[in-house]
C-alpha cells in the first residue's frame, strides 16, 4: 500500500480509526462492558431468587433446574465475552434457546393447546437443525484451514 492510499476515507488505512473512530470504539467498548456486567448481575440475582423460591416451597421441579441451567449458560456467555475469546460463538445462544423453549413446554404443558405444542416442538426441531448445521460447518471450516 502506497502512502497515497493511506487516507481517512480508505477503511484499509491505518489512519481510518484515528480521531473520532477511536473515541467511538472506546465508548462502544465501555457500553458493552456495562451491559455485560448488568446481564451477569441479573443472572446471579435470578439464581438467588430461584434458589430462594425453591427453599420456601420445599419443592424442586425440572422447570426450576432448567431455569438455573439457563442462568448459568447466560453467565458462561458473559464470561466468554469478557475473559475468553471476547466473542460469543453462535452455537451458544442457539443451544440456550433450545433449553428455554424446552423449559417452557415442561413448565406449562398443561396449559398449552395441542396446536401450540406442535408449533413449539417444530421450533425446537428447527433450532436443533440450525445447531447441527452450525456445528457441521464450523467443524468443516476448522479441518480445511
PDB file of C-alpha atoms in Angstrom:
ATOM      1  CA  UNK A   1       0.000   0.000   0.000  1.00  0.00           C
ATOM      2  CA  UNK A   2       1.478   3.327  -1.021  1.00  0.00           C
ATOM      3  CA  UNK A   3       1.419   6.426   1.151  1.00  0.00           C
ATOM      4  CA  UNK A   4      -1.260   7.997  -1.068  1.00  0.00           C
ATOM      5  CA  UNK A   5      -3.631   5.099  -0.233  1.00  0.00           C
ATOM      6  CA  UNK A   6      -3.443   5.837   3.494  1.00  0.00           C
ATOM      7  CA  UNK A   7      -6.289   8.323   3.712  1.00  0.00           C
ATOM      8  CA  UNK A   8      -9.047   8.665   6.310  1.00  0.00           C
ATOM      9  CA  UNK A   9     -11.587   7.718   3.627  1.00  0.00           C
ATOM     10  CA  UNK A  10      -9.866   4.382   2.972  1.00  0.00           C
ATOM     11  CA  UNK A  11     -11.052   1.785   5.519  1.00  0.00           C
ATOM     12  CA  UNK A  12      -7.892  -0.283   4.944  1.00  0.00           C
ATOM     13  CA  UNK A  13      -5.817   2.643   6.025  1.00  0.00           C
ATOM     14  CA  UNK A  14      -4.274   2.601   9.496  1.00  0.00           C
ATOM     15  CA  UNK A  15      -5.462   6.209   9.839  1.00  0.00           C
ATOM     16  CA  UNK A  16      -9.119   5.221   9.443  1.00  0.00           C
ATOM     17  CA  UNK A  17      -9.628   4.566  13.168  1.00  0.00           C
ATOM     18  CA  UNK A  18      -7.825   7.657  14.352  1.00  0.00           C
ATOM     19  CA  UNK A  19      -9.693  10.502  15.971  1.00  0.00           C
ATOM     20  CA  UNK A  20     -13.463  10.056  16.186  1.00  0.00           C
ATOM     21  CA  UNK A  21     -13.268   6.368  15.257  1.00  0.00           C
ATOM     22  CA  UNK A  22     -11.085   5.530  18.245  1.00  0.00           C
ATOM     23  CA  UNK A  23     -13.297   7.525  20.608  1.00  0.00           C
ATOM     24  CA  UNK A  24     -16.451   5.865  19.265  1.00  0.00           C
ATOM     25  CA  UNK A  25     -14.864   2.418  19.602  1.00  0.00           C
ATOM     26  CA  UNK A  26     -13.909   3.167  23.231  1.00  0.00           C
ATOM     27  CA  UNK A  27     -17.455   4.297  24.045  1.00  0.00           C
ATOM     28  CA  UNK A  28     -18.898   1.154  22.476  1.00  0.00           C
ATOM     29  CA  UNK A  29     -16.448  -0.964  24.478  1.00  0.00           C
ATOM     30  CA  UNK A  30     -17.466   0.765  27.726  1.00  0.00           C
ATOM     31  CA  UNK A  31     -21.172   0.404  26.896  1.00  0.00           C
ATOM     32  CA  UNK A  32     -20.653  -3.275  26.136  1.00  0.00           C
ATOM     33  CA  UNK A  33     -18.822  -3.787  29.439  1.00  0.00           C
ATOM     34  CA  UNK A  34     -21.605  -2.067  31.399  1.00  0.00           C
ATOM     35  CA  UNK A  35     -24.256  -4.152  29.632  1.00  0.00           C
ATOM     36  CA  UNK A  36     -22.346  -7.383  30.288  1.00  0.00           C
ATOM     37  CA  UNK A  37     -21.980  -6.528  33.982  1.00  0.00           C
ATOM     38  CA  UNK A  38     -25.718  -5.786  34.174  1.00  0.00           C
ATOM     39  CA  UNK A  39     -26.549  -9.089  32.474  1.00  0.00           C
ATOM     40  CA  UNK A  40     -24.235 -11.033  34.801  1.00  0.00           C
ATOM     41  CA  UNK A  41     -25.686  -9.346  37.896  1.00  0.00           C
ATOM     42  CA  UNK A  42     -29.231 -10.034  36.711  1.00  0.00           C
ATOM     43  CA  UNK A  43     -28.370 -13.700  36.132  1.00  0.00           C
ATOM     44  CA  UNK A  44     -26.825 -14.023  39.601  1.00  0.00           C
ATOM     45  CA  UNK A  45     -29.905 -12.339  41.091  1.00  0.00           C
ATOM     46  CA  UNK A  46     -32.096 -14.759  39.136  1.00  0.00           C
ATOM     47  CA  UNK A  47     -30.164 -17.722  40.523  1.00  0.00           C
ATOM     48  CA  UNK A  48     -30.529 -16.389  44.064  1.00  0.00           C
ATOM     49  CA  UNK A  49     -34.244 -15.747  43.581  1.00  0.00           C
ATOM     50  CA  UNK A  50     -34.833 -19.210  42.107  1.00  0.00           C
ATOM     51  CA  UNK A  51     -32.988 -20.909  44.953  1.00  0.00           C
ATOM     52  CA  UNK A  52     -34.875 -18.785  47.487  1.00  0.00           C
ATOM     53  CA  UNK A  53     -38.239 -19.702  45.950  1.00  0.00           C
ATOM     54  CA  UNK A  54     -37.302 -23.400  45.850  1.00  0.00           C
ATOM     55  CA  UNK A  55     -36.285 -23.318  49.504  1.00  0.00           C
ATOM     56  CA  UNK A  56     -39.520 -21.576  50.518  1.00  0.00           C
ATOM     57  CA  UNK A  57     -41.709 -24.006  48.604  1.00  0.00           C
ATOM     58  CA  UNK A  58     -39.557 -27.012  49.578  1.00  0.00           C
ATOM     59  CA  UNK A  59     -40.123 -28.258  46.064  1.00  0.00           C
ATOM     60  CA  UNK A  60     -37.647 -28.571  43.203  1.00  0.00           C
ATOM     61  CA  UNK A  61     -39.099 -29.225  39.779  1.00  0.00           C
ATOM     62  CA  UNK A  62     -37.494 -29.918  36.431  1.00  0.00           C
ATOM     63  CA  UNK A  63     -38.551 -26.423  35.336  1.00  0.00           C
ATOM     64  CA  UNK A  64     -36.622 -24.932  38.277  1.00  0.00           C
ATOM     65  CA  UNK A  65     -33.498 -26.877  37.369  1.00  0.00           C
ATOM     66  CA  UNK A  66     -33.767 -25.860  33.719  1.00  0.00           C
ATOM     67  CA  UNK A  67     -34.137 -22.231  34.799  1.00  0.00           C
ATOM     68  CA  UNK A  68     -30.950 -22.494  36.868  1.00  0.00           C
ATOM     69  CA  UNK A  69     -29.238 -24.033  33.858  1.00  0.00           C
ATOM     70  CA  UNK A  70     -30.345 -21.082  31.711  1.00  0.00           C
ATOM     71  CA  UNK A  71     -28.928 -18.604  34.226  1.00  0.00           C
ATOM     72  CA  UNK A  72     -25.628 -20.482  34.307  1.00  0.00           C
ATOM     73  CA  UNK A  73     -25.498 -20.554  30.498  1.00  0.00           C
ATOM     74  CA  UNK A  74     -26.037 -16.788  30.378  1.00  0.00           C
ATOM     75  CA  UNK A  75     -23.235 -16.267  32.902  1.00  0.00           C
ATOM     76  CA  UNK A  76     -20.977 -18.535  30.820  1.00  0.00           C
ATOM     77  CA  UNK A  77     -21.699 -16.465  27.709  1.00  0.00           C
ATOM     78  CA  UNK A  78     -20.873 -13.261  29.598  1.00  0.00           C
ATOM     79  CA  UNK A  79     -17.678 -14.845  30.930  1.00  0.00           C
ATOM     80  CA  UNK A  80     -16.658 -15.886  27.426  1.00  0.00           C
ATOM     81  CA  UNK A  81     -17.386 -12.414  26.076  1.00  0.00           C
ATOM     82  CA  UNK A  82     -15.355 -10.759  28.839  1.00  0.00           C
ATOM     83  CA  UNK A  83     -12.475 -13.103  29.581  1.00  0.00           C
ATOM     84  CA  UNK A  84     -12.389 -15.746  26.867  1.00  0.00           C
ATOM     85  CA  UNK A  85     -12.295 -15.147  23.163  1.00  0.00           C
ATOM     86  CA  UNK A  86     -14.198 -11.867  23.614  1.00  0.00           C
ATOM     87  CA  UNK A  87     -16.907 -13.180  21.318  1.00  0.00           C
ATOM     88  CA  UNK A  88     -19.926 -15.413  21.755  1.00  0.00           C
ATOM     89  CA  UNK A  89     -19.954 -18.471  19.482  1.00  0.00           C
ATOM     90  CA  UNK A  90     -23.204 -18.691  17.510  1.00  0.00           C
ATOM     91  CA  UNK A  91     -23.963 -22.192  18.806  1.00  0.00           C
ATOM     92  CA  UNK A  92     -24.230 -20.999  22.423  1.00  0.00           C
ATOM     93  CA  UNK A  93     -27.342 -18.798  22.026  1.00  0.00           C
ATOM     94  CA  UNK A  94     -28.959 -21.451  19.815  1.00  0.00           C
ATOM     95  CA  UNK A  95     -28.420 -24.104  22.489  1.00  0.00           C
ATOM     96  CA  UNK A  96     -29.708 -21.650  25.094  1.00  0.00           C
ATOM     97  CA  UNK A  97     -32.856 -21.096  23.021  1.00  0.00           C
ATOM     98  CA  UNK A  98     -33.418 -24.856  22.772  1.00  0.00           C
ATOM     99  CA  UNK A  99     -33.283 -25.185  26.560  1.00  0.00           C
ATOM    100  CA  UNK A 100     -35.505 -22.124  27.052  1.00  0.00           C
ATOM    101  CA  UNK A 101     -38.223 -23.376  24.700  1.00  0.00           C
ATOM    102  CA  UNK A 102     -37.984 -26.866  26.202  1.00  0.00           C
ATOM    103  CA  UNK A 103     -38.365 -25.380  29.669  1.00  0.00           C
ATOM    104  CA  UNK A 104     -41.494 -23.586  28.505  1.00  0.00           C
ATOM    105  CA  UNK A 105     -43.005 -26.891  27.394  1.00  0.00           C
ATOM    106  CA  UNK A 106     -42.016 -28.653  30.632  1.00  0.00           C
ATOM    107  CA  UNK A 107     -43.409 -25.912  32.874  1.00  0.00           C
ATOM    108  CA  UNK A 108     -46.635 -25.063  31.005  1.00  0.00           C
ATOM    109  CA  UNK A 109     -47.528 -28.307  29.253  1.00  0.00           C
ATOM    110  CA  UNK A 110     -50.944 -28.455  30.966  1.00  0.00           C
ATOM    111  CA  UNK A 111     -51.936 -25.028  29.647  1.00  0.00           C
ATOM    112  CA  UNK A 112     -50.683 -25.373  26.074  1.00  0.00           C
ATOM    113  CA  UNK A 113     -53.100 -26.270  23.279  1.00  0.00           C
ATOM    114  CA  UNK A 114     -52.129 -29.211  21.055  1.00  0.00           C
ATOM    115  CA  UNK A 115     -51.594 -26.906  18.070  1.00  0.00           C
ATOM    116  CA  UNK A 116     -49.325 -24.620  20.069  1.00  0.00           C
ATOM    117  CA  UNK A 117     -47.434 -27.649  21.401  1.00  0.00           C
ATOM    118  CA  UNK A 118     -46.914 -28.831  17.823  1.00  0.00           C
ATOM    119  CA  UNK A 119     -45.564 -25.447  16.707  1.00  0.00           C
ATOM    120  CA  UNK A 120     -43.345 -25.216  19.782  1.00  0.00           C
ATOM    121  CA  UNK A 121     -41.952 -28.687  19.091  1.00  0.00           C
ATOM    122  CA  UNK A 122     -41.384 -27.622  15.484  1.00  0.00           C
ATOM    123  CA  UNK A 123     -39.482 -24.566  16.739  1.00  0.00           C
ATOM    124  CA  UNK A 124     -37.258 -26.836  18.834  1.00  0.00           C
ATOM    125  CA  UNK A 125     -36.678 -29.074  15.813  1.00  0.00           C
ATOM    126  CA  UNK A 126     -35.678 -26.059  13.693  1.00  0.00           C
ATOM    127  CA  UNK A 127     -33.309 -24.847  16.423  1.00  0.00           C
ATOM    128  CA  UNK A 128     -31.736 -28.309  16.709  1.00  0.00           C
ATOM    129  CA  UNK A 129     -31.292 -28.424  12.920  1.00  0.00           C
ATOM    130  CA  UNK A 130     -29.716 -24.959  12.991  1.00  0.00           C
ATOM    131  CA  UNK A 131     -27.360 -26.037  15.777  1.00  0.00           C
ATOM    132  CA  UNK A 132     -26.394 -29.150  13.810  1.00  0.00           C
ATOM    133  CA  UNK A 133     -25.706 -27.078  10.678  1.00  0.00           C
ATOM    134  CA  UNK A 134     -23.618 -24.564  12.629  1.00  0.00           C
ATOM    135  CA  UNK A 135     -21.592 -27.338  14.266  1.00  0.00           C
ATOM    136  CA  UNK A 136     -21.073 -29.145  10.937  1.00  0.00           C
ATOM    137  CA  UNK A 137     -19.979 -26.009   9.093  1.00  0.00           C
ATOM    138  CA  UNK A 138     -17.682 -24.849  11.893  1.00  0.00           C
ATOM    139  CA  UNK A 139     -16.085 -28.317  12.066  1.00  0.00           C
ATOM    140  CA  UNK A 140     -15.542 -28.404   8.297  1.00  0.00           C
ATOM    141  CA  UNK A 141     -14.046 -24.900   8.347  1.00  0.00           C
ATOM    142  CA  UNK A 142     -11.563 -25.810  11.086  1.00  0.00           C
ATOM    143  CA  UNK A 143     -10.457 -29.025   9.351  1.00  0.00           C
ATOM    144  CA  UNK A 144      -9.965 -27.268   5.989  1.00  0.00           C
ATOM    145  CA  UNK A 145      -7.944 -24.356   7.402  1.00  0.00           C
TER     146      UNK A 145
END
